[in-house]
Backbone as numpy.savetxt, mean C-alpha at the origin, in Angstrom:
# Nx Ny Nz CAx CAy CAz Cx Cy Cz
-29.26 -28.21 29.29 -28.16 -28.38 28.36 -27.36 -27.08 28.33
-26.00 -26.97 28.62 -25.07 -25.98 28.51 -25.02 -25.46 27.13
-24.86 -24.56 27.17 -24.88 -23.62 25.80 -22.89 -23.39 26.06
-22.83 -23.96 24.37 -21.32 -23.43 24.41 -21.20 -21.79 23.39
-20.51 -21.26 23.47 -19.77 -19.99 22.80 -18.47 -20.55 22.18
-18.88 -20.90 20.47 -17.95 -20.38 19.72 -17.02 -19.51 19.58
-15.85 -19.48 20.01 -14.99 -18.63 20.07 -14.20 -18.07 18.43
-14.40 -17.31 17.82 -13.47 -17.20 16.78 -12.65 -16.15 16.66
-11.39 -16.61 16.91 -10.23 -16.42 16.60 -9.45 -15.66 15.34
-9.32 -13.86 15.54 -9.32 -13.53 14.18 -7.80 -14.22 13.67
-7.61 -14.83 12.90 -6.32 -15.09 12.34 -5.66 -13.67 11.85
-4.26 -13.79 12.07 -3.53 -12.43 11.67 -3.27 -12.81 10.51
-3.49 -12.20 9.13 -2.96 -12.10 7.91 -1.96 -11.28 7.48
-1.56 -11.82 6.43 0.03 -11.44 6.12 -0.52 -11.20 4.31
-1.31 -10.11 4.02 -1.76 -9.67 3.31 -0.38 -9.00 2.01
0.63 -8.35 3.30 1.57 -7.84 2.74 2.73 -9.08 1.81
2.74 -10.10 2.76 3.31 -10.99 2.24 3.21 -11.87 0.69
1.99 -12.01 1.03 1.37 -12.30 -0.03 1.62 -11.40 -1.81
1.75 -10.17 -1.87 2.24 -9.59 -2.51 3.45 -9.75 -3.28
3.65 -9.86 -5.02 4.67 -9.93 -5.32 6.11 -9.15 -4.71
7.28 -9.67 -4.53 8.54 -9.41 -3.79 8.35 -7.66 -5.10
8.38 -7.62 -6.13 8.69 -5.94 -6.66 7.73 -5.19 -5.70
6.33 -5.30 -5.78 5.52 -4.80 -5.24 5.68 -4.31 -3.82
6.29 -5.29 -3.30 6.45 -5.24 -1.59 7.86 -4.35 -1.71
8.50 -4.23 -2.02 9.70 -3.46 -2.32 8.91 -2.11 -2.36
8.42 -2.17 -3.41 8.26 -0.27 -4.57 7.07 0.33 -2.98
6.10 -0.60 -2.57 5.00 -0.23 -1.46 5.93 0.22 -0.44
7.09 -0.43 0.06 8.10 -0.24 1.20 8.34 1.14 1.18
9.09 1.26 -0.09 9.53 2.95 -0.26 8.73 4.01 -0.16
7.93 3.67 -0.88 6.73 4.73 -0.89 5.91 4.84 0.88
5.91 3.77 1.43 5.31 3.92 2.53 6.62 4.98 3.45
7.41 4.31 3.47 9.05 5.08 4.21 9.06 6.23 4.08
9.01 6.77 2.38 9.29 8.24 2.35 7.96 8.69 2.61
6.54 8.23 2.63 5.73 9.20 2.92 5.05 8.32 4.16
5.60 8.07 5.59 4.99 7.49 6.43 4.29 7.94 7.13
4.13 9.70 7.44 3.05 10.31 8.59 1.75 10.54 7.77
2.49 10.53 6.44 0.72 10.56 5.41 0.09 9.26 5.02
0.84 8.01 5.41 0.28 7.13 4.85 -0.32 6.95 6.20
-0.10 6.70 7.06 -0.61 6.94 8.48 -1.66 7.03 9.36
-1.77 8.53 8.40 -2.89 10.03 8.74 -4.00 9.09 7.69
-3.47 8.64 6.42 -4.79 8.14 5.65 -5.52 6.80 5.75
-4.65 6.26 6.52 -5.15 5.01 7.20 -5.78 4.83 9.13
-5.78 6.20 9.11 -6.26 6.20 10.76 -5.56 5.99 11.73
-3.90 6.10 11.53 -2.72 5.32 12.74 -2.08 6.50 13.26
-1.57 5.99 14.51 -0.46 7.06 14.50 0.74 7.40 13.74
1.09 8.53 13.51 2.16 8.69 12.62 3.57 7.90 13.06
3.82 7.52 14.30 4.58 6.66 14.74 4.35 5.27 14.20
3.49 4.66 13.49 3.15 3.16 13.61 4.64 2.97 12.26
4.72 1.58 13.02 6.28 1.10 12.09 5.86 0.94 10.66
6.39 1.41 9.81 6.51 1.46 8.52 6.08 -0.38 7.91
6.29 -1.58 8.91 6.00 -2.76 8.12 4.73 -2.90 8.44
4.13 -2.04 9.85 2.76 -2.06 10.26 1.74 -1.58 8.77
2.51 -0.48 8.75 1.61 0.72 7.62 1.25 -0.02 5.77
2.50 -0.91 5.78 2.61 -1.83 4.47 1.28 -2.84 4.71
1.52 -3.58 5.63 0.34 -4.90 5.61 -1.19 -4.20 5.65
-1.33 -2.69 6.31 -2.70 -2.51 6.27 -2.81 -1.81 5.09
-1.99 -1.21 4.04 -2.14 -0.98 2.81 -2.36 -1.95 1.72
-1.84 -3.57 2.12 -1.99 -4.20 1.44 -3.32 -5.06 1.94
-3.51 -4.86 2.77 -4.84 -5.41 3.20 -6.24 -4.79 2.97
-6.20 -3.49 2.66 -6.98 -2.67 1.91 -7.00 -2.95 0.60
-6.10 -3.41 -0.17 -5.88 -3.82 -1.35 -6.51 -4.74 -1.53
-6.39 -5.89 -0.87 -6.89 -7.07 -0.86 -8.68 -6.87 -0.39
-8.71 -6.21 0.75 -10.52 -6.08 0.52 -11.25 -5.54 -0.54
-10.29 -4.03 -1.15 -10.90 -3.84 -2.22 -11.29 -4.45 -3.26
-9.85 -5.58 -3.68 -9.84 -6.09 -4.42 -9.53 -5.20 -5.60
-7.95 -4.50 -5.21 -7.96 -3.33 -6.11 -5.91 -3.90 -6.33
-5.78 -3.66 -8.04 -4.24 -4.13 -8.29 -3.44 -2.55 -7.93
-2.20 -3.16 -7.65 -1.33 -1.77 -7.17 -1.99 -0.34 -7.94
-1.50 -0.20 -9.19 -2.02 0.85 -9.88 -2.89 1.30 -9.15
-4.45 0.22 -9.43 -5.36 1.18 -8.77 -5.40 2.01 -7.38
-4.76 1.17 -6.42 -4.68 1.09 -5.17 -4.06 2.45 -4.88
-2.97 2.98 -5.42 -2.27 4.19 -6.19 -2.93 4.70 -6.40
-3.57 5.05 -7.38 -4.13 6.45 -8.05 -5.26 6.53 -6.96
-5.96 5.44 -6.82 -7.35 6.16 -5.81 -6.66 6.75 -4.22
-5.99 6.28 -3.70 -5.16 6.57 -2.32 -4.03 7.58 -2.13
-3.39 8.28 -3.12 -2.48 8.59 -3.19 -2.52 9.92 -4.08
-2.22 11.02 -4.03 -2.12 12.05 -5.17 -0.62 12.07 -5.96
-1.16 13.08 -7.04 0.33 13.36 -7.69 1.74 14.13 -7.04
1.10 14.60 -5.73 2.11 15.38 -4.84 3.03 14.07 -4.58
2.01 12.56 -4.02 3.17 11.98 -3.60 3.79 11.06 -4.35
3.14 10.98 -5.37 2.88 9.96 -6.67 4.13 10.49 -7.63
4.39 11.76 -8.32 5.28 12.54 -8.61 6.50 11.82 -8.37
6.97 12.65 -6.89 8.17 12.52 -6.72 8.91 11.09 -6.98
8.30 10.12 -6.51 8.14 8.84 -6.10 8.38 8.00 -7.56
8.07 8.53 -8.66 8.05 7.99 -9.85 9.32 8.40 -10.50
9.52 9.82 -9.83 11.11 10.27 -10.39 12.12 9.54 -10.15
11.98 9.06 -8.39 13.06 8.77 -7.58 13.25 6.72 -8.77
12.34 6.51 -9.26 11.75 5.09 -10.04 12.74 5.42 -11.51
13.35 6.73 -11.75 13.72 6.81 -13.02 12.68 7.21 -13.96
11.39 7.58 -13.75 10.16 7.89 -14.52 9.99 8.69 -14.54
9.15 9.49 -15.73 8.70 10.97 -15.89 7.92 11.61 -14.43
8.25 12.42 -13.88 7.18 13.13 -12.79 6.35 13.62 -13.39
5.91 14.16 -14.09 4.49 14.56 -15.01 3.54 13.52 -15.14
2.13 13.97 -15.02 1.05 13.64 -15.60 0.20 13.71 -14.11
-1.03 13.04 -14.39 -2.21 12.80 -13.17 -1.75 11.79 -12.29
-2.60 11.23 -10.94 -2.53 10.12 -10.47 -2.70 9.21 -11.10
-3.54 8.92 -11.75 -3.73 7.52 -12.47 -2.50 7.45 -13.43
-1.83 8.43 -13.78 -0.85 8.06 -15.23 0.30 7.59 -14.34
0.84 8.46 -13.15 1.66 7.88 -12.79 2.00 6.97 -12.18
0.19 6.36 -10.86 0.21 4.83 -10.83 0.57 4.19 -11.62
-0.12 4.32 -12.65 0.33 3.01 -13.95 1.47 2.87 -14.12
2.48 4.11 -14.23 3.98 3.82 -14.20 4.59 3.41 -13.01
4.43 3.87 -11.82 5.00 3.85 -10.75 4.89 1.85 -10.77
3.30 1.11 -10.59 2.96 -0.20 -10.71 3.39 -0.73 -11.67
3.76 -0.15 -12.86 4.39 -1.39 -13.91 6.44 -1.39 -13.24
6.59 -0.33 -12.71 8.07 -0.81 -12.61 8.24 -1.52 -11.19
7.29 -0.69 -10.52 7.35 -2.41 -9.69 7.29 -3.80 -9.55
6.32 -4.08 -10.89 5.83 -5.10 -11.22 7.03 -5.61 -11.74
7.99 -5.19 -12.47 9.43 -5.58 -13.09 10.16 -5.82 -12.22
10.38 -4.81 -10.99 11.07 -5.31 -10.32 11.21 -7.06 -9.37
């Protein structure tokens, strides 16, 4: 009797997609202006296209099972977290976690 091999087929997910339209916006920017560090912290080349760098950020999200905020403050410092909240109209002061929370609620509006 022939032995067959199951072949499975990883399906490509669209992790990023999936993401509310503010979210995928506010992640866009933040990936854009800081793309050789988001990059460097995901293991890519600093060349990889900016929509590449979004879906495996949001796909980390999704394994963690972690909401923007968190996904933010644990991944991200206040160096890049800061500016990023200013450019949002938001205070640049405080920790990572304070300014995830802000940076993720105005995305979430958006």
């Amino acid at each position: 009797m022939a032995s067959t091999r199951s072949r499975r087929v990883k399906k490509q997910e669209d992790c990023f997609g999936e993401l509310k339209e503010g979210i995928q916006r506010g992640l866009f920017r933040l990936v854009t202006d800081n793309r050789s560090t988001v990059a460097e912290m995901l293991s890519l080349k600093a060349k990889t296209p900016v929509p590449d760098l979004c879906e495996k950020c949001a796909a980390v999200m999704k394994q963690q099972k972690l909401v923007p905020s968190s996904f933010l403050a644990l991944y991200f410092d206040d160096g890049i977290l800061s500016p990023h909240a200013a450019i949002l109209g938001k205070s640049p002061k405080g920790n990572s976690t304070t300014l995830a929370e802000r940076i993720a609620n105005v995305w979430a509006r958006n």
